[in-house]
CSV table of C-alpha atoms in Angstrom, one decimal:
chain,number,residue,atom,x,y,z
A,17,MET,CA,145.4,7.2,172.4
A,18,PRO,CA,145.4,3.5,173.6
A,19,ASP,CA,143.2,1.2,171.6
A,20,LYS,CA,139.9,0.3,173.3
A,21,ALA,CA,139.8,-3.0,175.0
A,22,LEU,CA,138.5,-5.8,172.6
A,23,ARG,CA,135.1,-7.1,173.7
A,24,LYS,CA,133.7,-10.5,173.0
A,25,ILE,CA,129.9,-11.2,172.6
A,26,VAL,CA,128.0,-14.3,171.9
A,27,LEU,CA,125.5,-14.4,169.0
A,28,THR,CA,123.0,-16.9,167.8
A,29,ARG,CA,121.9,-17.3,164.3
A,30,THR,CA,119.7,-19.2,162.0
A,31,VAL,CA,121.3,-21.1,159.2
A,32,THR,CA,120.2,-22.7,156.0
A,33,LEU,CA,121.5,-26.2,155.3
A,34,PRO,CA,123.2,-26.2,152.9
A,35,ASP,CA,123.7,-22.4,152.3
A,36,PRO,CA,124.3,-21.8,148.6
A,37,VAL,CA,125.5,-18.2,149.2
A,38,ARG,CA,128.0,-19.4,151.9
A,39,THR,CA,129.2,-22.2,149.6
A,40,ALA,CA,129.7,-19.8,146.7
A,41,MET,CA,131.8,-17.4,148.8
A,42,CYS,CA,134.0,-20.2,150.0
A,43,ARG,CA,134.5,-21.4,146.5
A,44,ARG,CA,135.4,-18.0,145.3
A,45,SER,CA,137.9,-17.4,148.2
A,46,PRO,CA,139.0,-20.6,149.8
A,47,GLU,CA,142.0,-18.7,151.4
A,48,LEU,CA,139.5,-16.9,153.6
A,49,GLY,CA,137.4,-20.2,154.3
A,50,PRO,CA,136.6,-21.4,157.8
A,51,ARG,CA,138.7,-23.2,160.3
A,52,ILE,CA,137.0,-26.6,160.3
A,53,LEU,CA,138.8,-28.9,162.7
A,54,PHE,CA,138.6,-32.7,162.2
A,55,PHE,CA,139.5,-35.3,164.9
A,56,SER,CA,140.5,-38.1,162.5
A,57,GLY,CA,143.0,-40.8,161.8
A,58,GLY,CA,142.9,-43.0,158.7
A,59,SER,CA,141.9,-43.0,155.1
A,60,ALA,CA,138.1,-42.4,155.5
A,61,LEU,CA,138.5,-38.6,155.3
A,62,ARG,CA,140.9,-38.6,152.3
A,63,ARG,CA,138.4,-38.1,149.6
A,64,LEU,CA,136.6,-35.4,151.6
A,65,SER,CA,140.0,-33.7,152.3
A,66,GLN,CA,140.8,-33.6,148.6
A,67,LYS,CA,137.5,-31.9,147.9
A,68,LEU,CA,137.7,-29.6,150.9
A,69,VAL,CA,140.7,-27.5,149.4
A,70,ASP,CA,138.2,-26.2,146.9
A,71,TYR,CA,136.3,-24.4,149.8
A,72,THR,CA,138.8,-23.6,152.5
A,73,HIS,CA,142.6,-23.5,152.8
A,74,ASN,CA,142.3,-23.2,156.7
A,75,SER,CA,141.1,-26.7,157.8
A,76,ILE,CA,142.8,-28.4,160.7
A,77,HIS,CA,143.4,-32.2,160.9
A,78,LEU,CA,144.4,-33.8,164.2
A,79,ILE,CA,145.7,-37.2,163.4
A,80,THR,CA,146.2,-40.3,165.6
A,81,PRO,CA,149.8,-41.4,165.4
A,82,PHE,CA,149.0,-44.9,166.9
A,83,ASP,CA,148.8,-46.9,163.6
A,84,SER,CA,150.3,-50.4,164.2
A,85,GLY,CA,149.8,-51.9,160.8
A,86,GLY,CA,151.5,-52.1,157.5
A,87,SER,CA,154.7,-50.0,156.8
A,88,SER,CA,154.1,-47.8,159.8
A,89,ALA,CA,154.3,-50.9,162.1
A,90,VAL,CA,157.6,-51.9,160.7
A,91,LEU,CA,159.0,-48.2,161.3
A,92,ARG,CA,157.5,-48.1,164.9
A,93,LYS,CA,159.0,-51.4,165.9
A,94,ALA,CA,162.4,-50.5,164.5
A,95,PHE,CA,162.6,-46.9,165.8
A,96,ARG,CA,160.1,-46.4,168.6
A,97,MET,CA,158.4,-43.5,166.9
A,98,PRO,CA,154.9,-42.2,166.2
A,99,ALA,CA,153.2,-43.5,163.0
A,100,VAL,CA,153.6,-41.3,160.1
A,101,GLY,CA,151.6,-43.0,157.4
A,102,ASP,CA,148.3,-41.3,158.2
A,103,ILE,CA,150.1,-37.9,158.5
A,104,ARG,CA,151.6,-38.4,155.1
A,105,ASN,CA,148.3,-39.4,153.6
A,106,ARG,CA,146.5,-36.3,154.9
A,107,ILE,CA,149.3,-33.9,153.8
A,108,MET,CA,149.1,-35.2,150.3
A,109,ALA,CA,145.3,-35.1,150.2
A,110,LEU,CA,145.5,-31.4,151.1
A,111,ALA,CA,148.3,-30.6,148.6
A,112,ASP,CA,147.7,-28.1,145.9
A,113,ARG,CA,148.0,-30.3,142.7
A,114,SER,CA,148.3,-27.3,140.4
A,115,VAL,CA,151.8,-26.4,141.9
A,116,LYS,CA,154.7,-27.4,139.6
A,117,GLY,CA,156.3,-30.6,140.7
A,118,ASN,CA,153.5,-32.0,142.8
A,119,PRO,CA,152.5,-34.8,140.5
A,120,GLU,CA,156.0,-36.2,140.7
A,121,ILE,CA,156.0,-35.8,144.5
A,122,PHE,CA,152.7,-37.6,144.6
A,123,GLU,CA,154.1,-40.4,142.6
A,124,LEU,CA,157.2,-40.8,144.8
A,125,PHE,CA,155.3,-40.5,148.1
A,126,ALA,CA,152.8,-43.1,147.0
A,127,TYR,CA,155.3,-45.6,145.7
A,128,ARG,CA,156.0,-48.8,147.6
A,129,LEU,CA,159.0,-50.9,147.2
A,130,PRO,CA,158.1,-54.3,145.7
A,131,LYS,CA,157.3,-57.1,148.2
A,132,THR,CA,158.9,-59.9,146.2
A,133,ASP,CA,162.4,-58.3,145.6
A,134,PRO,CA,165.4,-59.8,147.6
A,135,PRO,CA,166.6,-57.5,150.5
A,136,GLU,CA,170.0,-56.6,148.7
A,137,LYS,CA,168.0,-55.3,145.7
A,138,LEU,CA,165.8,-53.2,147.7
A,139,ARG,CA,168.7,-51.7,149.6
A,140,GLU,CA,170.5,-51.0,146.3
A,141,ARG,CA,167.2,-49.2,145.0
A,142,LEU,CA,167.0,-47.0,148.1
A,143,GLU,CA,170.7,-46.2,147.8
A,144,ALA,CA,170.0,-45.2,144.2
A,145,MET,CA,167.2,-42.9,145.4
A,146,ALA,CA,169.5,-41.3,148.1
A,147,ARG,CA,172.0,-40.5,145.4
A,148,GLY,CA,169.3,-39.1,143.1
A,149,ALA,CA,170.1,-41.7,140.4
A,150,ASP,CA,166.6,-43.3,140.4
A,151,PRO,CA,164.1,-41.9,137.9
A,152,LEU,CA,161.4,-41.4,140.7
A,153,VAL,CA,163.6,-39.1,142.5
A,154,ARG,CA,165.3,-37.5,139.5
A,155,ARG,CA,161.8,-36.2,138.2
A,156,VAL,CA,161.2,-34.3,141.4
A,157,PRO,CA,162.3,-30.6,141.0
A,158,ASP,CA,164.6,-28.9,143.4
A,159,PRO,CA,164.6,-27.9,146.2
A,160,MET,CA,162.4,-30.8,147.1
A,161,ARG,CA,164.7,-33.4,145.4
A,162,LYS,CA,167.6,-32.3,147.6
A,163,ILE,CA,165.5,-32.5,150.8
A,164,ILE,CA,164.1,-35.9,149.8
A,165,ARG,CA,167.7,-37.1,149.1
A,166,SER,CA,169.0,-35.8,152.4
A,167,ASN,CA,166.2,-37.4,154.4
A,168,LEU,CA,166.7,-40.7,152.6
A,169,GLY,CA,170.3,-40.5,153.7
A,170,PHE,CA,169.4,-39.9,157.3
A,171,PHE,CA,167.1,-42.9,157.1
A,172,MET,CA,169.7,-45.3,155.8
A,173,ASP,CA,172.3,-44.1,158.3
A,174,ARG,CA,169.9,-45.0,161.2
A,175,SER,CA,168.2,-48.1,159.8
A,176,PRO,CA,169.8,-51.4,160.5
A,177,LYS,CA,171.1,-53.5,157.5
A,178,ASP,CA,168.4,-56.2,158.0
A,179,PHE,CA,165.5,-53.6,158.0
A,180,ASP,CA,162.7,-55.1,156.2
A,181,LEU,CA,162.0,-52.8,153.1
A,182,ARG,CA,159.4,-55.1,151.4
A,183,GLY,CA,156.4,-53.1,150.6
A,184,ALA,CA,157.8,-50.0,152.4
A,185,SER,CA,156.0,-46.7,151.6
A,186,MET,CA,158.5,-44.3,150.2
A,187,GLY,CA,156.7,-41.4,151.8
A,188,ASN,CA,157.0,-43.0,155.1
A,189,LEU,CA,160.7,-43.6,154.8
A,190,ILE,CA,161.3,-39.9,153.6
A,191,LEU,CA,159.3,-38.6,156.6
A,192,THR,CA,161.2,-40.9,159.0
A,193,GLY,CA,164.5,-39.7,157.7
A,194,GLY,CA,163.3,-36.1,158.4
A,195,TYR,CA,162.3,-37.2,161.9
A,196,PHE,CA,165.9,-38.2,162.5
A,197,ASN,CA,167.2,-35.1,160.8
A,198,TYR,CA,165.3,-32.9,163.3
A,199,LYS,CA,166.4,-34.9,166.3
A,200,ARG,CA,163.2,-37.0,166.8
A,201,GLN,CA,160.8,-34.1,166.3
A,202,ILE,CA,158.1,-34.7,163.9
A,203,ASP,CA,156.4,-31.2,163.7
A,204,PRO,CA,159.3,-29.5,161.8
A,205,VAL,CA,159.1,-32.3,159.2
A,206,ILE,CA,155.4,-31.9,158.8
A,207,TYR,CA,155.6,-28.2,158.5
A,208,LEU,CA,158.4,-28.4,155.8
A,209,PHE,CA,156.7,-30.9,153.6
A,210,SER,CA,153.3,-29.2,154.0
A,211,ARG,CA,155.0,-26.0,152.8
A,212,LEU,CA,156.8,-27.7,149.9
A,213,VAL,CA,153.7,-29.4,148.5
A,214,GLU,CA,151.5,-26.3,149.4
A,215,ALA,CA,149.1,-28.2,151.6
A,216,ARG,CA,145.9,-26.2,152.0
A,217,GLY,CA,145.4,-26.8,155.6
A,218,VAL,CA,147.1,-27.7,158.9
A,219,VAL,CA,148.0,-31.3,159.8
A,220,ARG,CA,149.2,-32.3,163.3
A,221,PRO,CA,149.5,-35.5,165.3
A,222,ILE,CA,147.4,-35.2,168.4
A,223,ILE,CA,150.6,-36.0,170.4
A,224,ASN,CA,154.2,-36.6,169.3
A,225,ALA,CA,154.7,-39.8,171.3
A,226,ASP,CA,155.2,-43.5,170.5
A,227,MET,CA,152.1,-44.9,172.3
A,228,HIS,CA,149.8,-47.9,171.7
A,229,LEU,CA,146.1,-48.2,171.6
A,230,VAL,CA,144.7,-50.9,173.9
A,231,ALA,CA,141.1,-52.0,173.7
A,232,THR,CA,139.2,-54.1,176.3
A,233,LEU,CA,136.2,-56.0,174.8
A,234,ALA,CA,133.0,-56.9,176.8
A,235,ASP,CA,134.1,-60.5,176.9
A,236,GLY,CA,137.3,-59.6,178.6
A,237,THR,CA,139.5,-59.9,175.7
A,238,ARG,CA,142.3,-57.4,175.6
A,239,LEU,CA,143.7,-56.1,172.3
A,240,VAL,CA,147.0,-54.3,172.1
A,241,GLY,CA,147.5,-52.3,168.8
A,242,GLN,CA,145.3,-50.3,166.7
A,243,HIS,CA,145.5,-52.9,163.9
A,244,ARG,CA,143.8,-55.6,166.0
A,245,LEU,CA,140.8,-53.4,166.4
A,246,THR,CA,140.1,-52.2,162.8
A,247,GLY,CA,139.6,-55.7,161.3
A,248,LYS,CA,141.7,-54.8,158.2
A,249,GLU,CA,144.7,-57.2,159.0
A,250,THR,CA,143.1,-59.4,161.6
A,251,ALA,CA,139.6,-61.1,162.0
A,252,HIS,CA,136.8,-58.7,163.1
A,253,ILE,CA,136.2,-58.3,166.8
A,254,ALA,CA,133.7,-60.8,168.1
A,255,SER,CA,132.7,-58.8,171.2
A,256,PRO,CA,131.8,-55.2,171.7
A,257,VAL,CA,134.4,-52.7,172.8
A,258,ALA,CA,134.0,-52.0,176.5
A,259,ASP,CA,136.9,-49.5,176.9
A,260,ILE,CA,140.1,-48.3,175.2
A,261,HIS,CA,143.2,-46.4,176.7
A,262,LEU,CA,146.7,-45.5,175.6
A,263,ALA,CA,149.8,-47.4,176.8
A,264,ASP,CA,153.5,-46.4,176.5
A,265,ASP,CA,154.8,-50.1,176.4
A,266,PRO,CA,154.2,-52.4,173.5
A,267,ALA,CA,152.7,-55.0,175.8
A,268,GLY,CA,150.0,-52.4,176.8
A,269,PHE,CA,150.3,-53.0,180.6
A,270,ILE,CA,151.1,-49.4,181.6
A,271,PRO,CA,148.0,-47.1,180.9
A,272,VAL,CA,149.0,-43.4,180.4
A,273,GLU,CA,147.1,-40.2,180.0
A,274,PRO,CA,149.4,-37.9,177.9
A,275,LYS,CA,148.8,-34.2,178.1
A,276,LEU,CA,147.7,-32.1,175.1
A,277,LYS,CA,150.3,-29.6,173.9
A,278,ALA,CA,149.5,-25.9,174.2
A,279,LYS,CA,149.9,-25.3,170.4
A,280,VAL,CA,147.4,-28.2,169.7
A,281,ALA,CA,145.0,-26.9,172.2
A,282,ASP,CA,145.2,-23.4,170.6
A,283,HIS,CA,144.1,-24.9,167.3
A,284,ILE,CA,141.1,-26.6,168.9
A,285,ARG,CA,140.1,-23.5,170.8
A,286,GLY,CA,140.4,-21.4,167.7
A,287,ALA,CA,138.3,-23.5,165.4
A,288,ASP,CA,135.1,-22.2,163.6
A,289,LEU,CA,133.7,-25.7,163.7
A,290,ILE,CA,134.8,-28.9,165.4
A,291,CYS,CA,133.9,-32.1,163.6
A,292,TYR,CA,134.0,-35.8,164.8
A,293,PRO,CA,133.9,-37.3,161.4
A,294,MET,CA,133.1,-40.7,159.7
A,295,GLY,CA,135.9,-43.2,160.0
A,296,SER,CA,136.9,-46.0,162.4
A,297,PHE,CA,135.0,-45.1,165.4
A,298,TYR,CA,137.5,-46.0,168.2
A,299,SER,CA,140.9,-46.2,166.4
A,300,SER,CA,140.5,-43.0,164.3
A,301,VAL,CA,138.0,-40.7,166.2
A,302,VAL,CA,137.9,-41.7,169.9
A,303,ALA,CA,141.7,-42.3,170.0
A,304,ASN,CA,142.2,-38.7,169.5
A,305,LEU,CA,140.1,-37.9,172.7
A,306,LEU,CA,142.3,-40.0,174.9
A,307,VAL,CA,144.7,-37.2,175.4
A,308,LYS,CA,144.2,-35.2,178.6
A,309,GLY,CA,143.0,-31.7,177.9
A,310,VAL,CA,141.3,-32.4,174.6
A,311,GLY,CA,137.9,-32.1,176.2
A,312,ASP,CA,138.8,-28.8,178.0
A,313,ALA,CA,140.0,-27.3,174.6
A,314,VAL,CA,136.8,-28.4,172.9
A,315,ALA,CA,134.7,-27.0,175.7
A,316,ALA,CA,136.5,-23.7,175.5
A,317,ALA,CA,135.9,-23.4,171.7
A,318,GLU,CA,133.0,-21.0,171.1
A,319,CYS,CA,132.0,-22.8,167.9
A,320,PRO,CA,129.5,-25.6,166.8
A,321,LYS,CA,130.5,-29.2,167.5
A,322,VAL,CA,129.1,-31.9,165.1
A,323,TYR,CA,129.4,-35.6,164.8
A,324,ILE,CA,129.0,-37.3,161.3
A,325,PRO,CA,128.3,-41.1,161.8
A,326,ASN,CA,129.5,-43.7,159.3
A,327,ARG,CA,127.3,-44.7,156.6
A,328,GLY,CA,128.3,-48.2,156.1
A,329,HIS,CA,129.9,-51.1,158.2
A,330,ASP,CA,132.4,-50.3,160.8
A,331,PRO,CA,133.7,-53.5,162.6
A,332,GLU,CA,134.7,-51.4,165.6
A,333,GLU,CA,131.1,-50.4,166.2
A,334,LEU,CA,129.9,-53.9,166.9
A,335,GLY,CA,126.7,-53.7,169.0
A,336,MET,CA,126.4,-50.0,169.0
A,337,GLY,CA,123.6,-47.9,167.8
A,338,LEU,CA,123.7,-44.2,167.2
A,339,ALA,CA,122.8,-43.3,170.8
A,340,ASP,CA,125.6,-45.6,172.1
A,341,LYS,CA,128.1,-43.8,169.8
A,342,VAL,CA,127.1,-40.3,170.9
A,343,ALA,CA,127.3,-41.5,174.5
A,344,ALA,CA,130.8,-42.9,174.0
A,345,LEU,CA,132.0,-39.7,172.5
A,346,LEU,CA,130.7,-37.7,175.3
A,347,ARG,CA,132.2,-40.2,177.9
A,348,TYR,CA,135.7,-40.0,176.5
A,349,LEU,CA,135.5,-36.3,175.9
A,350,GLY,CA,134.4,-35.8,179.5
A,351,LYS,CA,137.3,-38.1,180.8
A,352,SER,CA,139.8,-35.9,179.0
A,353,CYS,CA,138.5,-32.8,180.9
A,354,GLY,CA,140.1,-31.6,184.1
A,355,ALA,CA,136.7,-31.0,185.7
A,356,ALA,CA,133.0,-31.7,184.8
A,357,VAL,CA,131.7,-30.0,181.7
A,358,GLU,CA,128.2,-29.6,180.4
A,359,PRO,CA,127.9,-32.1,177.5
A,360,ARG,CA,126.6,-29.5,175.2
A,361,ARG,CA,129.9,-27.7,175.2
A,362,LEU,CA,131.5,-30.9,173.9
A,363,LEU,CA,128.9,-32.0,171.2
A,364,GLN,CA,125.8,-30.2,169.9
A,365,PHE,CA,124.7,-31.8,166.7
A,366,VAL,CA,124.7,-35.2,164.9
A,367,LEU,CA,124.6,-34.8,161.1
A,368,LEU,CA,122.7,-37.8,159.7
A,369,ASP,CA,122.0,-39.0,156.1
A,370,SER,CA,118.2,-38.8,155.6
A,371,GLY,CA,118.4,-42.3,154.2
A,372,ASP,CA,119.8,-43.9,157.3
A,373,ARG,CA,116.5,-45.0,158.8
A,374,GLU,CA,118.0,-47.1,161.5
A,375,ALA,CA,120.1,-44.3,162.9
A,376,LEU,CA,117.1,-41.8,162.6
A,377,SER,CA,114.9,-44.2,164.7
A,378,GLU,CA,117.2,-43.4,167.6
A,379,ALA,CA,117.0,-39.6,167.2
A,380,ALA,CA,114.8,-39.2,170.4
A,381,ARG,CA,117.4,-41.1,172.5
A,382,VAL,CA,120.1,-38.9,171.1
A,383,ARG,CA,118.2,-35.8,171.9
A,384,ARG,CA,117.8,-37.0,175.5
A,385,LEU,CA,121.6,-36.9,175.7
A,386,GLY,CA,121.3,-33.2,174.9
A,387,VAL,CA,122.4,-33.5,171.4
A,388,GLU,CA,120.4,-32.2,168.4
A,389,VAL,CA,119.8,-34.4,165.3
A,390,ILE,CA,120.2,-32.8,161.8
A,391,GLU,CA,118.8,-34.9,159.0
A,392,ALA,CA,120.1,-34.1,155.5
A,393,PRO,CA,120.5,-36.0,152.1
A,394,LEU,CA,124.3,-36.5,152.5
A,395,MET,CA,124.5,-39.6,150.1
A,396,SER,CA,124.3,-39.1,146.4
A,397,GLU,CA,123.6,-41.8,143.7
A,398,LYS,CA,127.3,-41.6,142.8
A,399,SER,CA,128.7,-41.9,146.3
A,400,GLN,CA,126.5,-44.6,147.8
A,401,PRO,CA,126.8,-46.6,149.9
A,402,TYR,CA,129.1,-43.8,151.4
A,403,LEU,CA,128.4,-40.1,152.1
A,404,ASP,CA,129.1,-37.7,149.3
A,405,PRO,CA,132.1,-35.5,150.2
A,406,ARG,CA,130.7,-32.3,148.7
A,407,ARG,CA,127.5,-32.6,150.2
A,408,VAL,CA,129.0,-33.1,153.6
A,409,ILE,CA,131.4,-30.2,153.1
A,410,GLU,CA,128.5,-27.9,152.1
A,411,HIS,CA,126.6,-28.7,155.2
A,412,LEU,CA,129.7,-28.1,157.4
A,413,LEU,CA,130.3,-24.8,155.8
A,414,ALA,CA,126.8,-23.7,156.7
A,415,LEU,CA,127.3,-24.5,160.3
A,416,ALA,CA,130.7,-23.0,160.6
């Protein structure tokens, strides 16, 4: 007898925030935890990701590969490749630290070559690592040690002799070597390293292309490069952001709308909850939404969608209140859709810390945009002025 056709029905439910029973169940069996999907980029979600593995091993992290600062910038300029620094950070944040060998891998991946050593000394150190003669590599158990040595060999074969190794992240160099090993494909490298360090979640770049973030400010200033927007390596912007887009040339003159890959769209559509989390608003969150098809995949996902605003100062949010940020999210999500979509299919909730009186004063404006505001005590005495990762996670689990 053939199986009966599967039927899909839509249910509504009432939830308690947070839900102690739901939290306890997830802590008891994190391997069965919900597929919470985050559109994120930089380090703002690192602490939350480290705590998240206690509750679910099925989270999904879509990362922006547009970082144009620090070690990633040197690699991108030399090899015309996506940024790997934020990908490496998130894989290591999700890694199971109880697995034998992981502490040594963490140490190696986090290590940066000295900024003050002469170039020839740095090159000799890297050659020693590739041979397995350096203590940092020697301490890593096989088979990871062999893979690391192989990838460093690929990196050294491809890098010019004058490549600037000062302050270089070893994790970034190892992933870059793997990128060349797999014929300039980043997904196999991410998969391999995620398995080897037992990463408790899925990490993927939103696209696998070498592209640049371009921002136009309200005063007409044009900024090319993510690092010029964040205020971490340059002065803070002096005028609000009017628009951002992607470009495939370093000068930023050719706007592009890359298309979302089917496998990434599947991750979005299959999520149990979609979260636009705290972090740099434009360069970490909105940048993910510039890829064509993201909005369509979000709209097709039959799950709650929630935005968690920053609790603190984000230079990119100059001149923006809560309602402005919600409106911007909806605008960029809508632009990435192939056709008009009801806003509620893209964003349903804003999860706000109950101590953020300024943001709460805009609740009525946010609701007029069709988005509900949830007020909750998300900041603890220990975490202030930032949100407490465990409190945030427990509220997300209740919504998922």
